[in-house]
């Protein structure tokens, strides 16, 4: 039931601190217990691993893009992400010692299942063991078709999600990738890879704070976004900008807004603006800029400045600080290690979309033309 919430989506957004707390309890053992991350992984999945490829659709694909960033930057493993629907009909040439990950919260998405089955089959036909299938599924439904198809599952354990818009399961998928990337970085001798042991320990100790951070963030942005929603009453287009590990969050912000509010929205890597999309901007097109301190912070701020110079209304998802004045509206997010920032920046994205759609009086939990599981091609 929805308890006191108006919609399941809002209830599920509010359940995210609990999703994170359960994940921390399950996967981050006390510092004395040896391993940094408790994740039972079959050595057959990672020994001698040279590549990872991830197949997914929609929001699950956005989680996969964050996952790819982590697998490359923390664990040093070359990783590609595919739309499952594209992979099916144009798979890349087979690569050696490759782990294929299917990400689907429902475990029933037809394109993702078919792409995985096709990959498994074409690898089975090769005699050379270097090409043997290594398959892993990430899902919220350990009893689903996906779980019957692949031998290894990471269960995100977020509890049933009723709203068509994925929220707590997205956070759960992100956390599954944090766990996987940290575990692989650790097993592959993180010291020599990009994620040295000190960095891994720091990330793990910041991850322990996540449930408390989310608790505050959800409560705070619920109010802020509700108060902002009326500003979007007549809005027809919104641009979401992010870079680096927050680029997938810009894509996710745009998808959330599209699917429940029916407002046209696009997510872009901020540096691409000047290659076309900037022509769209004027005072009627709000720009949401995710600007978190780290490798691309200055670049993102200067991209935001360019948007502002075209009279766009600028909404910043950024920490409070000297740059706050740049934004017409600030949705403040506490500063954490850049690699962890997507776990926080996604919250204002979800709540902004939710409140805009609710303000428009739309059926948030059952948006038109959409189903919770897309079981047809
Ligand atoms: O069950 P899946 O994770 O495989 O679903 C994939 C997409 O259909 C899904 O993420 C869709 O984009 C959501 N409605 C997004 O909120």
CSV table of C-alpha atoms and ligand atoms in Angstrom, one decimal:
chain,number,residue,atom,x,y,z
A,1,UNK,CA,0.0,0.0,0.0
A,2,UNK,CA,1.0,3.6,-0.4
A,3,UNK,CA,1.0,4.4,3.3
A,4,UNK,CA,0.6,8.2,3.6
A,5,UNK,CA,2.1,8.9,0.2
A,6,UNK,CA,0.1,10.2,-2.7
A,7,UNK,CA,1.7,7.9,-5.2
A,8,UNK,CA,3.8,4.7,-5.2
A,9,UNK,CA,6.6,6.6,-6.9
A,10,UNK,CA,6.9,9.1,-4.1
A,11,UNK,CA,6.9,6.3,-1.5
A,12,UNK,CA,9.5,4.4,-3.4
A,13,UNK,CA,11.7,7.5,-3.7
A,14,UNK,CA,11.4,7.8,0.1
A,15,UNK,CA,12.4,4.1,0.5
A,16,UNK,CA,15.9,4.7,-0.9
A,17,UNK,CA,17.7,5.4,2.4
A,18,UNK,CA,16.4,2.0,3.5
A,19,UNK,CA,17.6,0.4,0.2
A,20,UNK,CA,21.0,1.8,0.8
A,21,UNK,CA,21.0,0.8,4.5
A,22,UNK,CA,20.2,-2.8,3.6
A,23,UNK,CA,23.0,-2.8,1.0
A,24,UNK,CA,25.5,-1.4,3.4
A,25,UNK,CA,24.5,-4.0,6.0
A,26,UNK,CA,24.8,-6.9,3.5
A,27,UNK,CA,27.9,-5.9,1.6
A,28,UNK,CA,30.2,-3.7,3.7
A,29,UNK,CA,31.5,-5.8,6.6
A,30,UNK,CA,33.0,-4.2,9.6
A,31,UNK,CA,36.5,-2.9,8.9
A,32,UNK,CA,38.2,-5.8,10.8
A,33,UNK,CA,36.7,-8.6,8.7
A,34,UNK,CA,39.3,-8.8,6.0
A,35,UNK,CA,37.7,-7.9,2.7
A,36,UNK,CA,36.4,-4.4,2.1
A,37,UNK,CA,33.3,-5.6,0.2
A,38,UNK,CA,31.4,-8.8,0.9
A,39,UNK,CA,30.2,-10.0,-2.5
A,40,UNK,CA,30.2,-13.7,-3.2
A,41,UNK,CA,31.6,-13.9,-6.7
A,42,UNK,CA,32.5,-17.1,-8.6
A,43,UNK,CA,36.1,-16.9,-9.6
A,44,UNK,CA,35.0,-18.1,-13.1
A,45,UNK,CA,33.4,-14.7,-13.6
A,46,UNK,CA,36.5,-12.6,-13.0
A,47,UNK,CA,39.7,-14.7,-13.3
A,48,UNK,CA,41.7,-13.6,-16.3
A,49,UNK,CA,39.0,-11.2,-17.2
A,50,UNK,CA,39.9,-8.8,-20.1
A,51,UNK,CA,36.6,-7.1,-20.9
A,52,UNK,CA,33.1,-6.5,-19.6
A,53,UNK,CA,30.0,-5.8,-21.8
A,54,UNK,CA,26.7,-4.7,-20.3
A,55,UNK,CA,23.3,-5.2,-22.0
A,56,UNK,CA,20.2,-3.3,-20.7
A,57,UNK,CA,17.3,-1.0,-21.6
A,58,UNK,CA,16.0,2.3,-20.3
A,59,UNK,CA,16.9,3.2,-16.7
A,60,UNK,CA,18.8,0.0,-16.3
A,61,UNK,CA,21.1,1.1,-19.1
A,62,UNK,CA,21.8,4.4,-17.3
A,63,UNK,CA,22.8,2.4,-14.2
A,64,UNK,CA,25.0,0.3,-16.6
A,65,UNK,CA,26.7,3.5,-17.8
A,66,UNK,CA,27.7,4.5,-14.3
A,67,UNK,CA,28.8,0.9,-13.8
A,68,UNK,CA,31.0,1.0,-16.8
A,69,UNK,CA,32.7,4.2,-15.5
A,70,UNK,CA,33.4,2.5,-12.2
A,71,UNK,CA,34.6,-0.8,-13.8
A,72,UNK,CA,37.0,1.2,-16.0
A,73,UNK,CA,38.2,3.9,-13.5
A,74,UNK,CA,38.3,1.8,-10.3
A,75,UNK,CA,38.9,-1.8,-11.5
A,76,UNK,CA,40.7,-0.9,-14.7
A,77,UNK,CA,38.6,-3.3,-16.9
A,78,UNK,CA,37.6,-2.1,-20.4
A,79,UNK,CA,33.8,-2.0,-20.4
A,80,UNK,CA,31.2,-1.3,-23.1
A,81,UNK,CA,27.4,-0.7,-22.6
A,82,UNK,CA,24.9,-1.7,-25.2
A,83,UNK,CA,21.2,-1.1,-25.8
A,84,UNK,CA,20.0,-4.7,-25.6
A,85,UNK,CA,17.7,-4.0,-28.6
A,86,UNK,CA,20.7,-2.9,-30.7
A,87,UNK,CA,23.0,-5.6,-29.6
A,88,UNK,CA,20.6,-8.3,-30.7
A,89,UNK,CA,20.9,-7.4,-34.3
A,90,UNK,CA,24.4,-6.1,-34.5
A,91,UNK,CA,26.6,-7.8,-31.9
A,92,UNK,CA,30.2,-6.7,-31.9
A,93,UNK,CA,32.9,-9.3,-32.9
A,94,UNK,CA,33.5,-11.8,-30.1
A,95,UNK,CA,36.1,-10.7,-27.6
A,96,UNK,CA,38.2,-13.0,-25.4
A,97,UNK,CA,37.7,-13.5,-21.7
A,98,UNK,CA,34.6,-11.3,-21.5
A,99,UNK,CA,32.0,-11.0,-18.8
A,100,UNK,CA,28.5,-10.2,-20.1
A,101,UNK,CA,26.2,-8.5,-17.6
A,102,UNK,CA,22.5,-8.3,-18.2
A,103,UNK,CA,20.8,-5.6,-16.1
A,104,UNK,CA,17.0,-5.6,-15.7
A,105,UNK,CA,15.1,-4.8,-12.5
A,106,UNK,CA,12.1,-6.9,-13.6
A,107,UNK,CA,14.2,-9.7,-15.0
A,108,UNK,CA,11.6,-9.9,-17.8
A,109,UNK,CA,12.6,-7.4,-20.4
A,110,UNK,CA,12.3,-9.2,-23.7
A,111,UNK,CA,15.2,-7.4,-25.5
A,112,UNK,CA,17.6,-7.9,-22.6
A,113,UNK,CA,16.8,-11.6,-22.2
A,114,UNK,CA,17.0,-12.2,-26.0
A,115,UNK,CA,20.4,-10.3,-26.3
A,116,UNK,CA,21.8,-12.4,-23.4
A,117,UNK,CA,20.5,-15.6,-24.9
A,118,UNK,CA,22.0,-14.8,-28.2
A,119,UNK,CA,25.4,-14.0,-26.7
A,120,UNK,CA,25.4,-17.2,-24.6
A,121,UNK,CA,24.6,-19.2,-27.7
A,122,UNK,CA,27.2,-17.7,-30.1
A,123,UNK,CA,29.9,-18.2,-27.4
A,124,UNK,CA,28.9,-21.8,-26.8
A,125,UNK,CA,29.5,-22.5,-30.4
A,126,UNK,CA,33.2,-21.5,-30.2
A,127,UNK,CA,35.6,-24.3,-29.2
A,128,UNK,CA,38.2,-22.0,-27.8
A,129,UNK,CA,37.7,-21.6,-24.0
A,130,UNK,CA,38.8,-18.0,-24.1
A,131,UNK,CA,35.4,-17.2,-25.7
A,132,UNK,CA,33.4,-19.2,-23.2
A,133,UNK,CA,30.3,-17.4,-21.9
A,134,UNK,CA,30.6,-15.8,-18.5
A,135,UNK,CA,27.2,-14.4,-17.6
A,136,UNK,CA,26.0,-12.3,-14.7
A,137,UNK,CA,22.5,-10.8,-14.1
A,138,UNK,CA,21.7,-7.8,-12.0
A,139,UNK,CA,18.0,-7.8,-11.0
A,140,UNK,CA,15.4,-7.0,-8.3
A,141,UNK,CA,13.6,-10.2,-9.1
A,142,UNK,CA,15.7,-13.2,-8.2
A,143,UNK,CA,12.7,-15.5,-9.2
A,144,UNK,CA,12.5,-14.0,-12.7
A,145,UNK,CA,13.2,-15.4,-16.2
A,146,UNK,CA,16.6,-13.7,-16.1
A,147,UNK,CA,17.5,-15.6,-13.0
A,148,UNK,CA,16.6,-18.9,-14.6
A,149,UNK,CA,18.7,-18.0,-17.6
A,150,UNK,CA,22.0,-16.9,-16.2
A,151,UNK,CA,24.0,-18.9,-13.7
A,152,UNK,CA,25.0,-15.9,-11.5
A,153,UNK,CA,22.7,-13.2,-10.1
A,154,UNK,CA,23.3,-10.1,-8.1
A,155,UNK,CA,20.0,-9.5,-6.3
A,156,UNK,CA,19.6,-5.8,-5.6
A,157,UNK,CA,17.0,-6.6,-2.9
A,158,UNK,CA,15.1,-3.2,-3.2
A,159,UNK,CA,11.7,-4.8,-2.5
A,160,UNK,CA,8.8,-4.6,-5.0
A,161,UNK,CA,8.6,-1.4,-7.0
A,162,UNK,CA,5.1,-0.6,-8.2
A,163,UNK,CA,5.5,2.8,-9.9
A,164,UNK,CA,6.4,2.4,-13.6
A,165,UNK,CA,9.2,4.9,-13.2
A,166,UNK,CA,12.2,3.1,-11.8
A,167,UNK,CA,13.6,4.9,-8.7
A,168,UNK,CA,14.7,2.7,-5.8
A,169,UNK,CA,15.6,-0.1,-8.2
A,170,UNK,CA,17.9,2.3,-10.1
A,171,UNK,CA,19.6,3.1,-6.8
A,172,UNK,CA,19.9,-0.6,-6.1
A,173,UNK,CA,21.4,-1.2,-9.5
A,174,UNK,CA,23.9,1.6,-9.0
A,175,UNK,CA,24.9,0.0,-5.6
A,176,UNK,CA,25.2,-3.4,-7.3
A,177,UNK,CA,27.8,-1.8,-9.6
A,178,UNK,CA,29.6,-0.1,-6.8
A,179,UNK,CA,29.9,-3.4,-5.0
A,180,UNK,CA,31.0,-5.2,-8.2
A,181,UNK,CA,33.6,-2.6,-9.2
A,182,UNK,CA,35.0,-2.4,-5.6
A,183,UNK,CA,35.1,-6.1,-5.3
A,184,UNK,CA,36.9,-6.6,-8.7
A,185,UNK,CA,39.3,-3.7,-7.9
A,186,UNK,CA,40.2,-5.4,-4.6
A,187,UNK,CA,40.5,-8.9,-6.1
A,188,UNK,CA,42.6,-7.6,-9.0
A,189,UNK,CA,45.1,-6.1,-6.5
A,190,UNK,CA,43.6,-2.6,-6.4
A,191,UNK,CA,47.1,-1.2,-5.4
A,192,UNK,CA,48.4,-1.4,-8.9
A,193,UNK,CA,45.2,-0.5,-10.7
A,194,UNK,CA,43.7,2.9,-10.9
A,195,UNK,CA,41.8,2.3,-7.6
A,196,UNK,CA,44.6,2.1,-5.0
A,197,UNK,CA,43.8,0.5,-1.6
A,198,UNK,CA,43.6,3.8,0.1
A,199,UNK,CA,41.1,5.1,-2.4
A,200,UNK,CA,39.0,1.9,-2.1
A,201,UNK,CA,39.0,2.2,1.7
A,202,UNK,CA,37.9,5.9,1.5
A,203,UNK,CA,35.1,5.1,-0.9
A,204,UNK,CA,33.9,2.3,1.4
A,205,UNK,CA,33.9,4.5,4.4
A,206,UNK,CA,32.0,7.2,2.6
A,207,UNK,CA,29.5,4.6,1.3
A,208,UNK,CA,28.7,3.7,5.0
A,209,UNK,CA,27.4,7.3,5.3
A,210,UNK,CA,25.1,7.0,2.3
A,211,UNK,CA,21.9,6.0,4.1
A,212,UNK,CA,22.1,9.0,6.4
A,213,UNK,CA,23.0,11.4,3.5
A,214,UNK,CA,20.0,10.0,1.5
A,215,UNK,CA,17.6,10.4,4.4
A,216,UNK,CA,18.4,14.1,4.6
A,217,UNK,CA,18.5,14.6,0.8
A,218,UNK,CA,15.2,13.0,0.1
A,219,UNK,CA,13.4,15.0,2.8
A,220,UNK,CA,15.0,18.3,1.8
A,221,UNK,CA,14.4,17.9,-2.0
A,222,UNK,CA,10.9,16.6,-1.6
A,223,UNK,CA,10.0,20.0,-0.2
A,224,UNK,CA,12.2,22.1,-2.5
A,225,UNK,CA,11.0,20.3,-5.7
A,226,UNK,CA,7.4,20.6,-4.7
A,227,UNK,CA,7.8,24.3,-4.3
A,228,UNK,CA,9.5,24.6,-7.7
A,229,UNK,CA,7.0,22.5,-9.7
A,230,UNK,CA,4.7,25.4,-10.6
A,231,UNK,CA,7.6,27.0,-12.5
A,232,UNK,CA,7.3,24.2,-15.1
A,233,UNK,CA,3.6,24.5,-15.6
A,234,UNK,CA,4.0,25.6,-19.3
A,235,UNK,CA,7.4,24.2,-20.0
A,236,UNK,CA,7.8,22.2,-23.2
A,237,UNK,CA,11.4,21.3,-23.3
A,238,UNK,CA,14.1,20.7,-20.7
A,239,UNK,CA,17.8,20.1,-21.2
A,240,UNK,CA,19.8,18.1,-18.6
A,241,UNK,CA,23.6,18.4,-18.6
A,242,UNK,CA,26.2,16.3,-16.9
A,243,UNK,CA,29.7,15.1,-17.6
A,244,UNK,CA,31.8,12.1,-16.6
A,245,UNK,CA,30.2,9.9,-14.1
A,246,UNK,CA,27.2,12.2,-13.9
A,247,UNK,CA,26.4,12.1,-17.6
A,248,UNK,CA,24.3,9.0,-17.1
A,249,UNK,CA,22.4,10.9,-14.4
A,250,UNK,CA,21.6,13.7,-16.9
A,251,UNK,CA,20.2,10.9,-19.2
A,252,UNK,CA,18.2,9.5,-16.3
A,253,UNK,CA,16.8,12.9,-15.3
A,254,UNK,CA,15.6,13.4,-18.8
A,255,UNK,CA,14.0,10.0,-19.1
A,256,UNK,CA,12.2,10.3,-15.7
A,257,UNK,CA,10.8,13.7,-16.7
A,258,UNK,CA,9.7,12.4,-20.2
A,259,UNK,CA,8.0,9.3,-19.0
A,260,UNK,CA,5.9,10.7,-16.2
A,261,UNK,CA,5.3,14.4,-17.1
A,262,UNK,CA,5.3,14.1,-21.0
A,263,UNK,CA,7.6,17.1,-21.2
A,264,UNK,CA,10.2,16.7,-23.9
A,265,UNK,CA,13.6,16.4,-22.3
A,266,UNK,CA,17.1,15.6,-23.4
A,267,UNK,CA,20.2,14.6,-21.5
A,268,UNK,CA,23.6,15.6,-23.0
A,269,UNK,CA,27.2,15.4,-22.0
A,270,UNK,CA,27.7,19.1,-21.2
A,271,UNK,CA,30.6,19.5,-23.6
A,272,UNK,CA,28.5,18.5,-26.5
A,273,UNK,CA,26.2,21.5,-26.2
A,274,UNK,CA,28.2,23.6,-28.5
A,275,UNK,CA,28.0,21.0,-31.2
A,276,UNK,CA,24.3,21.6,-31.9
A,277,UNK,CA,21.9,21.5,-29.0
A,278,UNK,CA,22.8,25.0,-27.8
A,279,UNK,CA,20.8,26.3,-30.8
A,280,UNK,CA,17.7,25.2,-28.9
A,281,UNK,CA,18.3,27.4,-25.9
A,282,UNK,CA,16.3,30.5,-25.0
A,283,UNK,CA,14.4,31.8,-22.0
A,284,UNK,CA,11.7,29.1,-22.5
A,285,UNK,CA,14.1,26.1,-22.1
A,286,UNK,CA,15.2,25.4,-18.6
A,287,UNK,CA,18.6,23.7,-18.2
A,288,UNK,CA,19.4,21.4,-15.3
A,289,UNK,CA,23.1,21.3,-14.8
A,290,UNK,CA,24.7,18.6,-12.6
A,291,UNK,CA,27.9,20.2,-11.3
A,292,UNK,CA,29.7,18.2,-8.7
A,293,UNK,CA,33.3,18.9,-7.7
A,294,UNK,CA,35.9,16.6,-9.3
A,295,UNK,CA,37.7,16.2,-12.6
A,296,UNK,CA,35.2,18.1,-14.8
A,297,UNK,CA,33.8,20.6,-12.3
A,298,UNK,CA,35.3,23.7,-13.9
A,299,UNK,CA,34.3,22.5,-17.4
A,300,UNK,CA,30.7,21.9,-16.3
A,301,UNK,CA,30.5,25.3,-14.7
A,302,UNK,CA,31.7,26.9,-17.9
A,303,UNK,CA,29.2,24.9,-19.9
A,304,UNK,CA,26.4,26.1,-17.5
A,305,UNK,CA,27.7,29.7,-18.0
A,306,UNK,CA,27.3,29.2,-21.8
A,307,UNK,CA,23.6,28.1,-21.3
A,308,UNK,CA,23.0,31.1,-19.0
A,309,UNK,CA,24.3,33.5,-21.6
A,310,UNK,CA,21.4,32.2,-23.9
A,311,UNK,CA,18.9,33.3,-21.2
A,312,UNK,CA,18.1,29.7,-20.2
A,313,UNK,CA,16.7,29.3,-16.7
A,314,UNK,CA,19.6,27.5,-14.9
A,315,UNK,CA,18.9,24.9,-12.3
A,316,UNK,CA,22.0,23.7,-10.5
A,317,UNK,CA,22.4,20.3,-8.9
A,318,UNK,CA,25.6,21.2,-7.0
A,319,UNK,CA,27.0,21.8,-3.6
A,320,UNK,CA,26.5,25.1,-1.9
A,321,UNK,CA,29.5,27.3,-2.3
A,322,UNK,CA,31.1,30.2,-4.2
A,323,UNK,CA,29.6,29.1,-7.5
A,324,UNK,CA,26.0,29.0,-6.2
A,325,UNK,CA,25.3,32.5,-7.7
A,326,UNK,CA,25.6,31.1,-11.2
A,327,UNK,CA,22.3,29.2,-10.8
A,328,UNK,CA,18.8,30.7,-10.9
A,329,UNK,CA,17.8,27.8,-8.6
A,330,UNK,CA,20.0,25.6,-6.6
A,331,UNK,CA,19.2,22.0,-5.6
A,332,UNK,CA,22.0,21.5,-3.2
A,333,UNK,CA,23.8,18.2,-2.9
A,334,UNK,CA,26.5,17.5,-0.3
A,335,UNK,CA,30.0,17.1,-1.6
A,336,UNK,CA,31.3,13.5,-1.6
A,337,UNK,CA,34.0,11.8,-3.6
A,338,UNK,CA,33.1,12.4,-7.2
A,339,UNK,CA,32.9,8.7,-7.9
A,340,UNK,CA,30.0,8.4,-5.4
A,341,UNK,CA,28.1,11.5,-6.5
A,342,UNK,CA,25.6,9.8,-8.8
A,343,UNK,CA,24.1,8.1,-5.7
A,344,UNK,CA,23.1,11.6,-4.5
A,345,UNK,CA,22.6,13.7,-7.7
A,346,UNK,CA,19.8,11.3,-8.8
A,347,UNK,CA,17.6,12.2,-5.9
A,348,UNK,CA,16.7,15.8,-7.1
A,349,UNK,CA,16.2,14.3,-10.6
A,350,UNK,CA,13.6,11.9,-9.3
A,351,UNK,CA,11.8,14.4,-7.1
A,352,UNK,CA,11.8,17.2,-9.7
A,353,UNK,CA,10.2,14.9,-12.2
A,354,UNK,CA,7.7,13.5,-9.7
A,355,UNK,CA,6.5,16.9,-8.5
A,356,UNK,CA,6.3,18.4,-12.0
A,357,UNK,CA,4.1,15.5,-13.1
A,358,UNK,CA,2.0,15.5,-9.8
A,359,UNK,CA,1.5,19.3,-10.2
A,360,UNK,CA,0.2,18.6,-13.7
A,361,UNK,CA,-2.3,16.2,-12.2
A,362,UNK,CA,-0.9,13.2,-14.2
A,363,UNK,CA,-1.2,9.5,-13.4
A,364,UNK,CA,2.4,9.3,-12.1
A,365,UNK,CA,2.4,5.6,-11.3
A,366,UNK,CA,0.8,4.5,-14.6
A,367,UNK,CA,2.0,6.9,-17.3
A,368,UNK,CA,0.3,6.5,-20.7
A,369,UNK,CA,1.7,4.0,-23.2
A,370,UNK,CA,4.0,2.4,-20.6
A,371,UNK,CA,4.2,-0.9,-18.7
A,372,UNK,CA,6.3,-1.9,-15.7
A,373,UNK,CA,7.8,-4.8,-17.6
A,374,UNK,CA,8.3,-4.6,-21.4
A,375,UNK,CA,7.9,-8.2,-22.4
A,376,UNK,CA,7.6,-7.6,-26.1
A,377,UNK,CA,10.3,-6.7,-28.5
B,1,LIG,O1,12.9,-4.1,-16.0
B,1,LIG,P1,14.0,-3.4,-16.7
B,1,LIG,O2,14.9,-2.8,-15.8
B,1,LIG,O3,14.6,-4.3,-17.7
B,1,LIG,O4,13.2,-2.3,-17.5
B,1,LIG,C1,13.9,-1.5,-18.5
B,1,LIG,C2,13.1,-0.3,-18.9
B,1,LIG,O5,11.9,-0.7,-19.5
B,1,LIG,C3,12.9,0.6,-17.7
B,1,LIG,O6,14.0,0.9,-17.0
B,1,LIG,C4,12.1,1.9,-18.1
B,1,LIG,O7,13.0,2.7,-18.9
B,1,LIG,C5,11.6,2.5,-16.8
B,1,LIG,N1,10.2,2.8,-16.9
B,1,LIG,C6,12.3,3.8,-16.5
B,1,LIG,O8,11.8,4.4,-15.4
